[in-house]
CSV table of C-alpha atoms and ligand atoms in Angstrom, one decimal:
chain,number,residue,atom,x,y,z
T,23,UNK,CA,14.0,16.1,2.2
T,24,UNK,CA,11.7,19.0,3.9
T,25,UNK,CA,8.1,18.3,4.5
T,26,UNK,CA,5.3,20.6,5.1
T,27,UNK,CA,2.1,19.1,4.6
T,28,UNK,CA,-0.4,20.9,4.5
T,29,UNK,CA,-3.1,21.3,7.3
T,30,UNK,CA,-5.9,20.1,5.2
T,31,UNK,CA,-4.9,17.0,4.2
T,32,UNK,CA,-2.4,15.9,7.3
T,33,UNK,CA,-3.4,12.7,8.1
T,34,UNK,CA,-4.7,11.1,11.6
T,35,UNK,CA,-2.6,8.5,13.2
T,36,UNK,CA,-3.6,5.1,12.2
T,37,UNK,CA,-2.8,3.0,15.2
T,38,UNK,CA,-3.1,-1.3,15.6
T,39,UNK,CA,-2.7,-2.1,19.5
T,40,UNK,CA,-2.4,-6.2,20.2
T,41,UNK,CA,-4.5,-6.9,17.0
T,42,UNK,CA,-5.0,-10.3,16.5
T,43,UNK,CA,-7.3,-12.1,13.8
T,44,UNK,CA,-8.5,-15.7,13.2
T,45,UNK,CA,-10.4,-17.9,10.6
T,46,UNK,CA,-11.9,-20.8,13.1
T,47,UNK,CA,-9.4,-22.1,14.9
T,48,UNK,CA,-6.5,-20.4,12.6
T,49,UNK,CA,-4.6,-17.5,13.9
T,50,UNK,CA,-3.6,-15.5,11.2
T,51,UNK,CA,-2.6,-12.5,13.0
T,52,UNK,CA,-0.8,-12.4,16.1
T,53,UNK,CA,-0.6,-9.4,18.3
T,54,UNK,CA,0.3,-7.0,16.2
T,55,UNK,CA,1.2,-3.5,17.0
T,56,UNK,CA,2.1,-0.9,14.0
T,57,UNK,CA,1.2,2.8,14.1
T,58,UNK,CA,1.2,4.8,10.7
T,59,UNK,CA,1.8,8.6,11.0
T,60,UNK,CA,1.0,11.8,8.9
T,61,UNK,CA,4.0,12.0,6.6
T,62,UNK,CA,4.8,8.6,6.6
T,63,UNK,CA,5.3,5.7,4.2
T,64,UNK,CA,5.4,2.0,5.6
T,65,UNK,CA,6.2,-0.4,3.5
T,66,UNK,CA,4.7,-3.8,4.4
T,67,UNK,CA,6.6,-7.2,3.2
T,68,UNK,CA,6.8,-10.9,4.3
T,69,UNK,CA,6.1,-14.1,2.6
T,70,UNK,CA,3.1,-15.5,0.6
T,71,UNK,CA,0.4,-16.2,3.6
T,72,UNK,CA,2.2,-13.9,6.4
T,73,UNK,CA,-0.9,-12.0,6.6
T,74,UNK,CA,-0.7,-9.0,5.2
T,75,UNK,CA,-3.7,-8.7,3.2
T,76,UNK,CA,-5.3,-9.5,6.4
T,77,UNK,CA,-3.5,-6.6,8.2
T,78,UNK,CA,-4.3,-3.9,5.7
T,79,UNK,CA,-8.1,-5.1,5.8
T,80,UNK,CA,-7.8,-4.5,9.6
T,81,UNK,CA,-6.4,-1.4,9.4
T,82,UNK,CA,-8.4,-0.5,6.7
T,83,UNK,CA,-11.8,-1.4,9.5
T,84,UNK,CA,-12.8,-4.0,6.6
T,85,UNK,CA,-11.7,-6.9,8.7
T,86,UNK,CA,-12.9,-6.6,12.7
T,87,UNK,CA,-10.1,-8.3,14.9
T,88,UNK,CA,-10.4,-10.7,17.2
T,89,UNK,CA,-8.2,-9.1,19.4
T,90,UNK,CA,-6.8,-6.0,20.1
T,91,UNK,CA,-7.6,-2.4,18.0
T,92,UNK,CA,-7.8,-0.2,15.4
T,93,UNK,CA,-7.9,3.9,16.0
T,94,UNK,CA,-8.0,6.3,13.6
T,95,UNK,CA,-7.2,9.4,15.4
T,96,UNK,CA,-8.1,8.3,18.4
T,97,UNK,CA,-11.3,6.7,17.4
T,98,UNK,CA,-11.9,2.8,17.1
T,99,UNK,CA,-12.1,2.5,13.2
T,100,UNK,CA,-15.3,0.0,13.5
T,101,UNK,CA,-17.1,3.4,15.2
T,102,UNK,CA,-16.3,5.5,11.7
T,103,UNK,CA,-19.4,5.8,9.3
T,104,UNK,CA,-19.1,4.7,5.9
T,105,UNK,CA,-18.8,8.2,4.4
T,106,UNK,CA,-16.4,9.5,6.8
T,107,UNK,CA,-14.3,6.3,6.9
T,108,UNK,CA,-13.9,6.6,2.8
T,109,UNK,CA,-12.4,10.2,3.5
T,110,UNK,CA,-10.2,8.9,5.8
T,111,UNK,CA,-8.9,5.7,3.9
T,112,UNK,CA,-8.7,4.1,0.2
T,113,UNK,CA,-8.0,0.8,0.0
T,114,UNK,CA,-6.3,-0.4,-3.0
T,115,UNK,CA,-7.0,-4.7,-3.0
T,116,UNK,CA,-4.4,-7.1,-4.0
T,117,UNK,CA,-7.0,-8.1,-6.8
T,118,UNK,CA,-8.7,-6.0,-9.0
T,119,UNK,CA,-12.1,-7.4,-9.5
T,120,UNK,CA,-14.6,-5.5,-11.4
T,121,UNK,CA,-16.1,-7.6,-13.5
T,122,UNK,CA,-18.9,-5.2,-15.2
T,123,UNK,CA,-17.6,-3.4,-18.7
T,124,UNK,CA,-16.8,-0.2,-16.6
T,125,UNK,CA,-15.1,2.3,-18.7
T,126,UNK,CA,-11.5,3.3,-17.3
T,127,UNK,CA,-12.9,6.7,-16.5
T,128,UNK,CA,-16.5,4.7,-14.7
T,129,UNK,CA,-13.7,2.9,-12.4
T,130,UNK,CA,-11.6,5.8,-11.4
T,131,UNK,CA,-14.8,7.7,-10.9
T,132,UNK,CA,-15.8,5.2,-8.0
T,133,UNK,CA,-13.4,6.1,-6.1
T,134,UNK,CA,-15.7,9.1,-5.2
T,135,UNK,CA,-18.6,7.8,-4.9
T,136,UNK,CA,-19.1,7.8,-1.2
T,137,UNK,CA,-18.0,11.6,-1.0
T,138,UNK,CA,-20.2,14.5,-1.3
T,139,UNK,CA,-21.5,14.9,-4.7
T,140,UNK,CA,-19.2,17.7,-6.4
T,141,UNK,CA,-19.0,17.6,-9.9
T,142,UNK,CA,-16.7,19.8,-11.0
T,143,UNK,CA,-14.4,18.6,-8.5
T,144,UNK,CA,-15.0,14.8,-8.8
T,145,UNK,CA,-14.2,15.8,-12.7
T,146,UNK,CA,-10.9,17.2,-11.7
T,147,UNK,CA,-10.0,14.3,-9.4
T,148,UNK,CA,-10.7,11.9,-12.3
T,149,UNK,CA,-8.7,13.5,-14.9
T,150,UNK,CA,-5.9,14.2,-12.4
T,151,UNK,CA,-5.9,10.7,-11.5
T,152,UNK,CA,-5.6,9.3,-15.2
T,153,UNK,CA,-3.2,11.7,-15.9
T,154,UNK,CA,-0.7,11.3,-12.8
T,155,UNK,CA,-0.5,7.1,-13.2
T,156,UNK,CA,-0.4,7.6,-17.6
T,157,UNK,CA,-3.6,6.2,-18.2
T,158,UNK,CA,-5.4,9.0,-19.5
T,159,UNK,CA,-5.1,7.3,-22.9
T,160,UNK,CA,-7.6,4.5,-21.5
T,161,UNK,CA,-9.9,6.6,-20.4
T,162,UNK,CA,-12.4,5.2,-22.7
T,163,UNK,CA,-11.9,1.5,-22.8
T,164,UNK,CA,-13.5,-1.4,-21.0
T,165,UNK,CA,-11.8,-2.0,-17.9
T,166,UNK,CA,-11.8,-6.1,-18.4
T,167,UNK,CA,-10.1,-5.6,-21.4
T,168,UNK,CA,-7.0,-4.1,-20.3
T,169,UNK,CA,-3.8,-6.0,-19.2
T,170,UNK,CA,-2.8,-6.7,-15.4
T,171,UNK,CA,-0.4,-3.6,-15.3
T,172,UNK,CA,-3.2,-1.2,-16.7
T,173,UNK,CA,-5.6,-2.7,-14.2
T,174,UNK,CA,-3.5,-2.0,-11.5
T,175,UNK,CA,-2.3,1.3,-12.3
T,176,UNK,CA,-6.4,2.4,-13.1
T,177,UNK,CA,-7.2,0.9,-9.5
T,178,UNK,CA,-4.3,2.8,-8.0
T,179,UNK,CA,-6.1,6.2,-10.5
T,180,UNK,CA,-9.2,4.8,-8.3
T,181,UNK,CA,-7.6,5.1,-4.8
T,182,UNK,CA,-6.2,8.8,-5.8
T,183,UNK,CA,-9.0,10.2,-6.6
T,184,UNK,CA,-10.8,9.3,-3.6
T,185,UNK,CA,-8.2,11.8,-2.0
T,186,UNK,CA,-8.4,10.0,1.2
T,187,UNK,CA,-5.8,11.0,3.9
T,188,UNK,CA,-4.8,7.4,4.3
T,189,UNK,CA,-3.9,5.1,1.5
T,190,UNK,CA,-3.5,1.0,2.2
T,191,UNK,CA,-2.4,-0.3,-1.0
T,192,UNK,CA,-1.6,-3.6,-1.4
T,193,UNK,CA,1.0,-4.5,-4.1
T,194,UNK,CA,0.4,-2.1,-6.1
T,195,UNK,CA,3.4,-2.2,-7.9
T,196,UNK,CA,3.5,-6.3,-8.4
T,197,UNK,CA,1.9,-6.2,-12.0
T,198,UNK,CA,3.8,-3.1,-13.2
T,199,UNK,CA,7.2,-2.6,-15.4
T,200,UNK,CA,9.9,-0.7,-13.8
T,201,UNK,CA,8.9,2.6,-15.2
T,202,UNK,CA,5.3,2.3,-13.7
T,203,UNK,CA,6.9,0.6,-10.6
T,204,UNK,CA,8.8,4.0,-10.4
T,205,UNK,CA,5.7,6.2,-11.3
T,206,UNK,CA,3.3,4.7,-8.7
T,207,UNK,CA,6.3,4.5,-6.2
T,208,UNK,CA,6.9,8.0,-6.5
T,209,UNK,CA,3.4,9.1,-6.5
T,210,UNK,CA,3.0,7.8,-3.3
T,211,UNK,CA,5.8,9.1,-1.9
T,212,UNK,CA,4.0,12.5,-2.9
T,213,UNK,CA,1.4,11.8,-1.1
T,214,UNK,CA,3.1,11.3,2.2
T,215,UNK,CA,4.9,14.2,1.6
T,216,UNK,CA,2.1,16.1,1.8
T,217,UNK,CA,0.8,15.0,5.2
T,218,UNK,CA,-1.0,11.7,3.9
T,219,UNK,CA,-0.3,8.5,5.3
T,220,UNK,CA,0.9,5.0,3.2
T,221,UNK,CA,1.1,1.6,3.7
T,222,UNK,CA,1.8,-0.5,0.8
T,223,UNK,CA,2.5,-4.1,0.4
T,224,UNK,CA,5.3,-4.6,-1.5
T,225,UNK,CA,7.5,-8.0,-2.1
T,226,UNK,CA,10.4,-5.9,-3.7
T,227,UNK,CA,12.2,-4.6,-0.9
T,228,UNK,CA,14.7,-2.8,-3.0
T,229,UNK,CA,11.6,-0.6,-3.9
T,230,UNK,CA,10.4,-0.8,-0.4
T,231,UNK,CA,14.5,0.6,0.4
T,232,UNK,CA,14.1,3.3,-2.3
T,233,UNK,CA,10.8,4.8,-1.6
T,234,UNK,CA,9.7,3.8,2.2
T,235,UNK,CA,10.5,5.6,5.4
T,236,UNK,CA,9.8,2.4,7.8
T,237,UNK,CA,9.6,-1.3,6.8
T,238,UNK,CA,7.4,-3.8,8.3
T,239,UNK,CA,8.0,-7.2,8.2
T,240,UNK,CA,5.4,-9.6,9.2
T,241,UNK,CA,6.2,-13.5,9.2
T,242,UNK,CA,3.3,-16.2,10.6
T,243,UNK,CA,1.4,-13.5,11.5
T,244,UNK,CA,3.6,-11.7,13.8
T,245,UNK,CA,5.5,-8.8,13.3
T,246,UNK,CA,8.9,-10.2,13.6
T,247,UNK,CA,10.4,-6.6,12.8
T,248,UNK,CA,9.6,-3.0,11.9
T,249,UNK,CA,12.4,0.3,11.4
T,250,UNK,CA,13.9,2.4,8.9
T,251,UNK,CA,14.9,0.0,6.3
T,252,UNK,CA,18.4,-0.2,6.6
T,253,UNK,CA,18.2,-1.5,10.3
T,254,UNK,CA,15.4,-3.8,9.1
T,255,UNK,CA,16.6,-5.3,5.9
T,256,UNK,CA,19.3,-7.0,6.8
T,257,UNK,CA,20.7,-10.1,4.8
T,258,UNK,CA,20.4,-12.4,8.1
T,259,UNK,CA,17.0,-11.2,8.9
T,260,UNK,CA,15.6,-11.5,5.2
T,261,UNK,CA,17.2,-14.9,5.1
T,262,UNK,CA,15.4,-16.0,7.9
T,263,UNK,CA,12.0,-14.6,7.1
T,264,UNK,CA,12.1,-16.0,3.9
T,265,UNK,CA,13.8,-19.3,4.0
T,266,UNK,CA,16.3,-18.4,1.2
T,267,UNK,CA,19.6,-16.9,1.4
T,268,UNK,CA,19.2,-13.0,0.8
T,269,UNK,CA,21.6,-10.6,-0.7
T,270,UNK,CA,21.5,-7.2,0.3
T,271,UNK,CA,23.9,-4.6,-1.5
T,272,UNK,CA,24.2,-0.9,-1.8
T,273,UNK,CA,23.0,0.4,-4.8
T,274,UNK,CA,26.2,1.8,-7.0
T,275,UNK,CA,24.9,5.2,-7.3
T,276,UNK,CA,22.7,6.2,-4.4
T,277,UNK,CA,24.4,4.0,-1.9
T,278,UNK,CA,20.7,2.4,-1.1
T,279,UNK,CA,19.7,-0.9,-0.5
T,280,UNK,CA,19.2,-3.5,-3.3
T,281,UNK,CA,17.8,-6.3,-2.3
T,282,UNK,CA,17.9,-9.8,-3.7
T,283,UNK,CA,18.1,-13.4,-3.8
T,284,UNK,CA,21.9,-14.7,-2.9
T,285,UNK,CA,23.0,-16.3,-5.9
T,286,UNK,CA,26.6,-17.2,-6.6
T,287,UNK,CA,29.5,-15.2,-5.1
T,288,UNK,CA,27.5,-11.8,-4.3
T,289,UNK,CA,29.1,-9.6,-0.9
T,290,UNK,CA,26.8,-9.1,1.1
T,291,UNK,CA,26.6,-6.1,3.4
T,292,UNK,CA,24.7,-6.2,6.9
V,301,ADP,P1,-0.7,-12.7,2.7
V,301,ADP,O1,-1.1,-11.2,2.0
V,301,ADP,O2,0.7,-12.0,3.6
V,301,ADP,O3,0.1,-13.3,1.5
V,301,ADP,P2,-3.2,-13.1,3.6
V,301,ADP,O4,-3.5,-11.9,4.3
V,301,ADP,O5,-3.9,-13.1,2.5
V,301,ADP,O6,-1.4,-13.4,3.4
V,301,ADP,O7,-3.3,-14.6,4.2
V,301,ADP,C1,-2.6,-15.0,5.3
V,301,ADP,C2,-2.8,-16.5,5.5
V,301,ADP,O8,-4.3,-16.6,6.3
V,301,ADP,C3,-3.1,-17.3,4.4
V,301,ADP,O9,-2.5,-18.8,4.9
V,301,ADP,C4,-4.2,-17.5,4.0
V,301,ADP,O10,-4.2,-18.6,3.2
V,301,ADP,C5,-5.2,-17.5,5.5
V,301,ADP,N1,-6.7,-16.5,5.2
V,301,ADP,C6,-6.7,-15.3,4.8
V,301,ADP,N2,-7.9,-15.7,4.9
V,301,ADP,C7,-8.4,-16.2,5.1
V,301,ADP,C8,-9.8,-16.7,5.6
V,301,ADP,N3,-10.7,-16.4,4.8
V,301,ADP,N4,-9.9,-18.3,5.6
V,301,ADP,C9,-8.8,-19.2,5.3
V,301,ADP,N5,-7.9,-18.6,5.6
V,301,ADP,C10,-7.6,-17.5,5.3
V,302,MG,MG1,-2.2,-10.6,0.0
């Protein structure tokens, strides 16, 4: 696939070097190195509690590492002002916390809050994000009344409306049906193809294999592997990481790896 990002959309490199993060005496991230460049979609996976959300928070500049650095375009992420940071990176949190009865359109418009006001551009960005995420029909609904999957799509629409160069997405597809999983990953892919950077926490490794350029695996706060999915996602490595037998089989149509718990007599491709 040819990727020719428009110059204005190209994301500055986001780089974590030697990042450790602790809460009290508990080490949650240990010496993590990860670089995300423009045009890249990186899937971040690993067992529950491995530190994926914490790493996303550190990359976003929301959590301060106790050792190591996170730089965005060469500048320490903590030295970047709130407005500039909002232009540079959008964050989709794992939980969609909106307790007030805002409408869906209000929630998506919140993605524009830290940007310079431009009513016409704001309206266009909100409408485009709603349409892209198949949530236009929900625009007037109260956000708390939505289903889990609808909330997830609206929250993703909010991050799209922000039009930031870097998208940090924590389990964007966890609550979604098959069609909407593909829709959301297709949109994330398109953002990357246009020169943005995307880091998406995913549990579904087949989705990662289909849409990501690289897979980063976290285990117990350490980056245990990072590279092209076909190289990193081996049955042995994943079985060890998840402490459960994992099968990796080729998709009969695309040949891409399909990754699932090993059950019965499946043939493992390594
Ligand atoms: P993941 O997203 O990979 O499931 P998290 O990054 O949310 O994992 O959390 C990693 C580990 O750190 C978990 O064991 C979690 O309980 C712990 N943790 C995260 N934040 C805190 C905190 N503020 N205080 C104590 N423990 C925390
Ligand atoms: Mg998490």
